[in-house]
Short mmCIF file of C-alpha atoms in Angstrom, two decimals:
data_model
loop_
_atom_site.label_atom_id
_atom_site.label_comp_id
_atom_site.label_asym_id
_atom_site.label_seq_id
_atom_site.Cartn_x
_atom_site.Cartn_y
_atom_site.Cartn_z
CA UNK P 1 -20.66 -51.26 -75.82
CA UNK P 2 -17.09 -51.80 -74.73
CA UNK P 3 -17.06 -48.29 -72.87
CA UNK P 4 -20.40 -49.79 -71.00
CA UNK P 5 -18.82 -52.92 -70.09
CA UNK P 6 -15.87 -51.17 -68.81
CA UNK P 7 -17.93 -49.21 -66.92
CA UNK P 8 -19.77 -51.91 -65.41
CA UNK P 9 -16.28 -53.28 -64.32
CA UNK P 10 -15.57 -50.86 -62.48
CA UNK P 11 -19.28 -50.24 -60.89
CA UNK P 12 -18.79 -54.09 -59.75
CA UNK P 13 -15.21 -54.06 -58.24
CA UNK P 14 -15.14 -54.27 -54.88
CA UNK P 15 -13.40 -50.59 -54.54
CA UNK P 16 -17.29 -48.98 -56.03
CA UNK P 17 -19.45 -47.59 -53.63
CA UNK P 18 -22.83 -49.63 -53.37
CA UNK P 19 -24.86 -46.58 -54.03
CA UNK P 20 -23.68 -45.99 -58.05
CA UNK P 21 -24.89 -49.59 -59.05
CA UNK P 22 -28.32 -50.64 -58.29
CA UNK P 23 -29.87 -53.40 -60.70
CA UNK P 24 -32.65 -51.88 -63.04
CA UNK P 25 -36.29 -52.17 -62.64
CA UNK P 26 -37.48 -52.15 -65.91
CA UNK P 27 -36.14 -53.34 -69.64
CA UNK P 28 -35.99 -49.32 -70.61
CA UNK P 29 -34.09 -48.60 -68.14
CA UNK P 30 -31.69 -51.54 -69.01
CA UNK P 31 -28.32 -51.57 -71.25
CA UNK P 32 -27.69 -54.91 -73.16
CA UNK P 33 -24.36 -55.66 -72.70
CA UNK P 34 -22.24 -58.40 -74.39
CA UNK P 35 -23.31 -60.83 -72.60
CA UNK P 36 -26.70 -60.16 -72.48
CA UNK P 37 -27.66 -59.35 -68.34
CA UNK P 38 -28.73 -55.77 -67.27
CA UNK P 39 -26.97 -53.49 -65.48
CA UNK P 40 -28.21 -50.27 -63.52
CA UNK P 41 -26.65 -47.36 -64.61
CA UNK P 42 -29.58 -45.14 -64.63
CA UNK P 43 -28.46 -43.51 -60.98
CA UNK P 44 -24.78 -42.91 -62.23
CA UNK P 45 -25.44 -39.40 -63.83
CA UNK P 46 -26.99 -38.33 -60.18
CA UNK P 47 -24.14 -39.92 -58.76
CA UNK P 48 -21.75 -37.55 -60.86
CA UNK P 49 -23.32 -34.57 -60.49
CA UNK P 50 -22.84 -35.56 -56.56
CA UNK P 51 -19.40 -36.15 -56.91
CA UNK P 52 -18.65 -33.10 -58.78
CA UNK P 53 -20.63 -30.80 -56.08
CA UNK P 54 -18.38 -32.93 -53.38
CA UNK P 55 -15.29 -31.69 -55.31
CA UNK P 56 -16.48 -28.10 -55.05
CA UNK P 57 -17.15 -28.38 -51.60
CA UNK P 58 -13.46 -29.76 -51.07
CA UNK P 59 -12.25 -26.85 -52.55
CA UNK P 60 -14.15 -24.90 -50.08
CA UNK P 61 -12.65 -27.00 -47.34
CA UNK P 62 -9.35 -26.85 -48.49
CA UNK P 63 -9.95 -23.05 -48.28
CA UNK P 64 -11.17 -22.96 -44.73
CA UNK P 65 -8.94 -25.41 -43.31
CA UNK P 66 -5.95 -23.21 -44.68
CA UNK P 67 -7.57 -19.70 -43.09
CA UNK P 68 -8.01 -21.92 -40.04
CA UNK P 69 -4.31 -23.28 -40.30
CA UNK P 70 -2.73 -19.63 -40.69
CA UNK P 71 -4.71 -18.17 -37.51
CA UNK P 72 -3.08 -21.80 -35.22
CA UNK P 73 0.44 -22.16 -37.39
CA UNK P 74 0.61 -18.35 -38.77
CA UNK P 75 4.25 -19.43 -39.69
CA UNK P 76 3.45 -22.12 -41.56
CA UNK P 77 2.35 -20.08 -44.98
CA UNK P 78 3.46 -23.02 -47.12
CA UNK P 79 0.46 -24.26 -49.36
CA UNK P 80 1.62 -26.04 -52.73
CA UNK P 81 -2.34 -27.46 -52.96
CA UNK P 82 -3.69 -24.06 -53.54
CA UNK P 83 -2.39 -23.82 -57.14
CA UNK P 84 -3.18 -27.38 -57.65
CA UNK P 85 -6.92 -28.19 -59.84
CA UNK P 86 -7.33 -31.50 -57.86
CA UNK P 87 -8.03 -32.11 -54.32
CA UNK P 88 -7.67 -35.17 -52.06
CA UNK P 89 -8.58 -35.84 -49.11
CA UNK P 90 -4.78 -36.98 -47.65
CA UNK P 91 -4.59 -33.42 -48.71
CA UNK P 92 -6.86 -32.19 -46.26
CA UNK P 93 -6.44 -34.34 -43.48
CA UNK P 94 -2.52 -32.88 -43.27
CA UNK P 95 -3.62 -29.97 -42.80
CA UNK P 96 -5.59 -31.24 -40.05
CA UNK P 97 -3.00 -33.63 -38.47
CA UNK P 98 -0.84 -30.44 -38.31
CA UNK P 99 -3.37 -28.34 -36.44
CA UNK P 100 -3.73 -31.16 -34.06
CA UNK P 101 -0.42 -32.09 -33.69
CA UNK P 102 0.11 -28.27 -32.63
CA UNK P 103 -2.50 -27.76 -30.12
CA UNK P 104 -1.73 -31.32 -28.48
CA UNK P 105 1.91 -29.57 -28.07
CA UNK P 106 0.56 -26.37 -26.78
CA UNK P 107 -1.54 -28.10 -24.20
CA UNK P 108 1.52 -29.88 -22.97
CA UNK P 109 3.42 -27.00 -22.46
CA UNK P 110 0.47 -25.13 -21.17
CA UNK P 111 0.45 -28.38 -18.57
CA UNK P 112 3.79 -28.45 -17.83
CA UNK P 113 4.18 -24.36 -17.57
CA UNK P 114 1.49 -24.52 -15.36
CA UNK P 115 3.47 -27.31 -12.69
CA UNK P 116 6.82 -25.34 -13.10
CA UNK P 117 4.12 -22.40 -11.88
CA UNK P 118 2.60 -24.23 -8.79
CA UNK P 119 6.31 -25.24 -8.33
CA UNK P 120 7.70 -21.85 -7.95
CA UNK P 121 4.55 -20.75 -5.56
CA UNK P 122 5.02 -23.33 -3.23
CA UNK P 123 8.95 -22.87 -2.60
CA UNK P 124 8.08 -18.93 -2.18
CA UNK P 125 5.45 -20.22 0.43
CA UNK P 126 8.37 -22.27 1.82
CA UNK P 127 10.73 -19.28 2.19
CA UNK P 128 8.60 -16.81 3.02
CA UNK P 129 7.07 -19.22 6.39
CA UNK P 130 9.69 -20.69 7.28
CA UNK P 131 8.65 -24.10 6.12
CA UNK P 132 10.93 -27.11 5.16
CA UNK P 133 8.91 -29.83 4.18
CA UNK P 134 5.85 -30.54 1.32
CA UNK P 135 4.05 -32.21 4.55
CA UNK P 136 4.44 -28.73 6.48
CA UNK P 137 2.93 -26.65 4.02
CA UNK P 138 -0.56 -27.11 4.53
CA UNK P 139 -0.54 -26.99 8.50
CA UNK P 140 1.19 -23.51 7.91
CA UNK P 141 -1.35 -22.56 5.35
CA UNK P 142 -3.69 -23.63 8.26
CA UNK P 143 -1.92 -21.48 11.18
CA UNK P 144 -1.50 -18.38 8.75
CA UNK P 145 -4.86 -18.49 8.23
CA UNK P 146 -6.14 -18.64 11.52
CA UNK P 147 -3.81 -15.96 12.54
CA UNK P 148 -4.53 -13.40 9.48
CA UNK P 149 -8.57 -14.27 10.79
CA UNK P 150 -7.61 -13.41 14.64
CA UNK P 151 -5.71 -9.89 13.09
CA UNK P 152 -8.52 -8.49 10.80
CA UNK P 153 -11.37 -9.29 13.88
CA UNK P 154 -8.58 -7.56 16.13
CA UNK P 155 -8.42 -5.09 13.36
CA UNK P 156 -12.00 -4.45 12.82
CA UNK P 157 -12.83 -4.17 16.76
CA UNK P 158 -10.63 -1.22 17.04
CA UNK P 159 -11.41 0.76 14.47
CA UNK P 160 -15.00 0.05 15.58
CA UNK P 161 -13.31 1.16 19.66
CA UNK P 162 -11.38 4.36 18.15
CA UNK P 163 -14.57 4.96 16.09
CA UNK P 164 -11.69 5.02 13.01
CA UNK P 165 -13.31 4.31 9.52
CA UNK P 166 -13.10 1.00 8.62
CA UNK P 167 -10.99 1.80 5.70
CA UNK P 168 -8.45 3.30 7.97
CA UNK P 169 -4.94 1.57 7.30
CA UNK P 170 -2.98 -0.39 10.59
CA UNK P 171 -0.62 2.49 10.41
CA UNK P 172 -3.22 4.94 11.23
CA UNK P 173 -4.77 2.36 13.76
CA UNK P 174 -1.55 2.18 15.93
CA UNK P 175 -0.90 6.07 15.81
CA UNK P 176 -4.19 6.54 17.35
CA UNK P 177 -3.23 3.87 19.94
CA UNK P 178 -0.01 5.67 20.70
CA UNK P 179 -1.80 8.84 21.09
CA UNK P 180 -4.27 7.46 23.63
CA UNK P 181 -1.23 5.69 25.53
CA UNK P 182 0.58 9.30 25.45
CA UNK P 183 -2.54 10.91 26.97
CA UNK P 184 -2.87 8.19 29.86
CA UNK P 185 0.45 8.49 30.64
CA UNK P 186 0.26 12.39 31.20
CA UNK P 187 -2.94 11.90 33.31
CA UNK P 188 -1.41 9.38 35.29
CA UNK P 189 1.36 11.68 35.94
CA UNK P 190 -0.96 14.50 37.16
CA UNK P 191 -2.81 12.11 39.34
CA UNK P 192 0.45 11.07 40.98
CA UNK P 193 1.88 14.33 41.29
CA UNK P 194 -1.65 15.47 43.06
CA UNK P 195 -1.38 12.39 45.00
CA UNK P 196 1.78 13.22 46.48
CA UNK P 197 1.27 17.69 46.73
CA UNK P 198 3.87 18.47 44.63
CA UNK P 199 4.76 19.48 40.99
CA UNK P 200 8.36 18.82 41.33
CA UNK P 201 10.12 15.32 40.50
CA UNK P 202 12.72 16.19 43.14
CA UNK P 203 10.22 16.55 45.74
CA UNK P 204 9.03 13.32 45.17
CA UNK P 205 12.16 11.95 45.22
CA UNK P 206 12.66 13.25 48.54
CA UNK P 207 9.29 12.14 49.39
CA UNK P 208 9.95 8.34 48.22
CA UNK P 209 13.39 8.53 50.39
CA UNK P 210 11.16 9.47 53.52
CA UNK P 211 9.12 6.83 53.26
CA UNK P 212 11.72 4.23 52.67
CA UNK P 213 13.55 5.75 55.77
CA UNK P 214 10.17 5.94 58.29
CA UNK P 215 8.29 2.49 56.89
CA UNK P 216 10.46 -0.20 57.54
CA UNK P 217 10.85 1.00 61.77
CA UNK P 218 7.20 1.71 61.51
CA UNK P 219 6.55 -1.64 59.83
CA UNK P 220 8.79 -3.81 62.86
CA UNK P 221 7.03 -1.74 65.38
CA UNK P 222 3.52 -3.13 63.63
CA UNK P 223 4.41 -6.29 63.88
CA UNK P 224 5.65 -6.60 67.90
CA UNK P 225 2.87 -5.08 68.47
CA UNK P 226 1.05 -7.73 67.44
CA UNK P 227 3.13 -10.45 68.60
CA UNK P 228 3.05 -9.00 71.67
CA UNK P 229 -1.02 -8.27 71.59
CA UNK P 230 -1.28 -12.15 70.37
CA UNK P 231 -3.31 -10.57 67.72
CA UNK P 232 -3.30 -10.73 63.68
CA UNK P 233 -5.44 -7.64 62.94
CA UNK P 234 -3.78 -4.52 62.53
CA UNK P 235 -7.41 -3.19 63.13
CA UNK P 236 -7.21 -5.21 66.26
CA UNK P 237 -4.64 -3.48 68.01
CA UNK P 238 -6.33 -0.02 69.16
CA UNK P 239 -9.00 -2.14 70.88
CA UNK P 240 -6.34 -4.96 72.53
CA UNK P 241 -4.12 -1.59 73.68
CA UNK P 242 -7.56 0.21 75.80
CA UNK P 243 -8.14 -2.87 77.05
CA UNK P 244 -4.82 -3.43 78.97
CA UNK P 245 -5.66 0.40 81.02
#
C-alpha cells in the first residue's frame, strides 16, 4: 500500500506525463489507497512497456546518429555513451548540436570561399581589359561582348566565302586570306606588265620617266589651248580648232 501511494505521488506531480494517470472507470479497476479515493493505474503497465520500447529505440538512435556523426566529423571518433547501458536524450542531442554546429561552419566557409572566388575573377577581368573601376566592369563585359559577336559572324562569313569548314581554326582562315592576297597581287602584276608591253621592271621604269618627262608640256599645252579656244572640254577642242580654217 505504501509502494502504491508512492506511486501515485509521483503519477500526480506535476513532472508526470498526463497520459500514465487517468482516473478509473470502474471499482475493479480501482486500488484503495490509505485514504480511501481511487487512482488509475490500470494504463501504467502499457505505459512501461512503451517506455521500455522508447529506450530501445534510443539505442538505435544513438547508433545512427554516431554512423551519421563519423561520415560529417570522421575525426571526431570519441564516443564514451556507447559503453554506457543508459541513454538520454542530452546525450543525443550533442551529438546533434555537433553535426550542426559543423555544417553551419562549412557553409560559411563555403560562403566566404566562394566571395574570395568572385573576388579573384573580377580583378583578372580588371587586368586582363584594362579596366580600373567596379563601375567599368560591366560596360566592358558589354563591349567585349559585342565585339567577340561582330568576330565569330566575321568568322563564320568567311569560312562560308573561302568555302573553309566551319571547324577550320582563325589560323587557317587568315592563311587562306594571305594566299588569295598573294595570287591578286601576281595577277595584278601581269596585268600591269601587259598594260605597259614589257616584262622587264627596268623598262617600266624607263617608261614611267617618259611619261613624267612628255605629260607635264603636253598637259600646259592642253590647257592654253583651251584658254585660248574659251572652251572647257578637252573634247571640245578638235571641233573649236576646224572651225577657225
Amino acid at each position: 500500500l505504501k509502494v502504491l501511494s508512492h506511486i501515485d505521488s509521483i503519477l500526480r506531480s506535476p513532472r508526470a506525463p498526463p497520459l500514465i494517470f487517468r482516473p478509473s472507470k470502474g471499482p475493479v479497476q480501482n486500488y484503495i489507497k490509505e485514504n480511501g479515493q481511487a487512482c488509475g493505474f490500470e494504463h501504467l503497465p502499457l505505459t512501461i512497456e512503451m517506455w521500455a520500447d522508447q529506450l530501445i529505440a534510443l539505442k538505435d538512435l544513438h547508433r545512427s546518429l554516431r554512423k551519421l556523426s563519423l561520415e560529417l566529423l570522421p575525426w571526431n571518433t570519441k564516443d564514451p555513451q556507447d559503453n554506457r547501458e543508459s541513454l538520454r536524450v542530452e546525450d543525443l542531442q550533442l551529438i546533434v548540436d555537433a553535426i550542426l554546429e559543423e555544417l553551419e561552419h562549412k557553409e560559411k566557409s563555403s560562403q566566404t570561399q566562394s566571395l574570395q572566388t568572385l573576388s579573384a575573377i573580377v580583378c583578372h577581368f580588371q587586368k586582363l581589359f584594362d579596366v580600373n573601376s567596379l563601375s567599368g566592369v560591366y560596360p566592358r563585359m558589354n563591349e567585349v561582348y559585342t565585339k567577340l559577336g561582330e568576330m565569330t559572324n566575321a568568322l563564320r562569313n568567311l569560312h562560308e566565302l573561302l568555302e573553309l569548314d566551319s571547324s577550320a581554326p582563325p589560323t587557317v582562315v587568315v592563311d587562306t586570306v594571305g594566299k588569295l592576297c598573294d595570287i591578286v597581287n601576281k595577277n595584278v602584276t601581269e596585268q600591269v606588265q601587259q598594260l605597259l608591253g614589257t616584262q622587264d621592271i627596268h623598262s617600266i621604269i624607263n617608261k614611267l620617266e617618259e611619261h613624267e618627262c612628255f605629260f607635264p608640256p603636253f598637259q600646259a599645252l592642253i590647257q592654253d589651248l583651251l584658254c585660248l579656244l574659251e572652251i572647257s572640254n578637252v573634247d571640245d577642242i578638235l571641233p573649236a580648232v576646224q572651225n577657225l580654217k
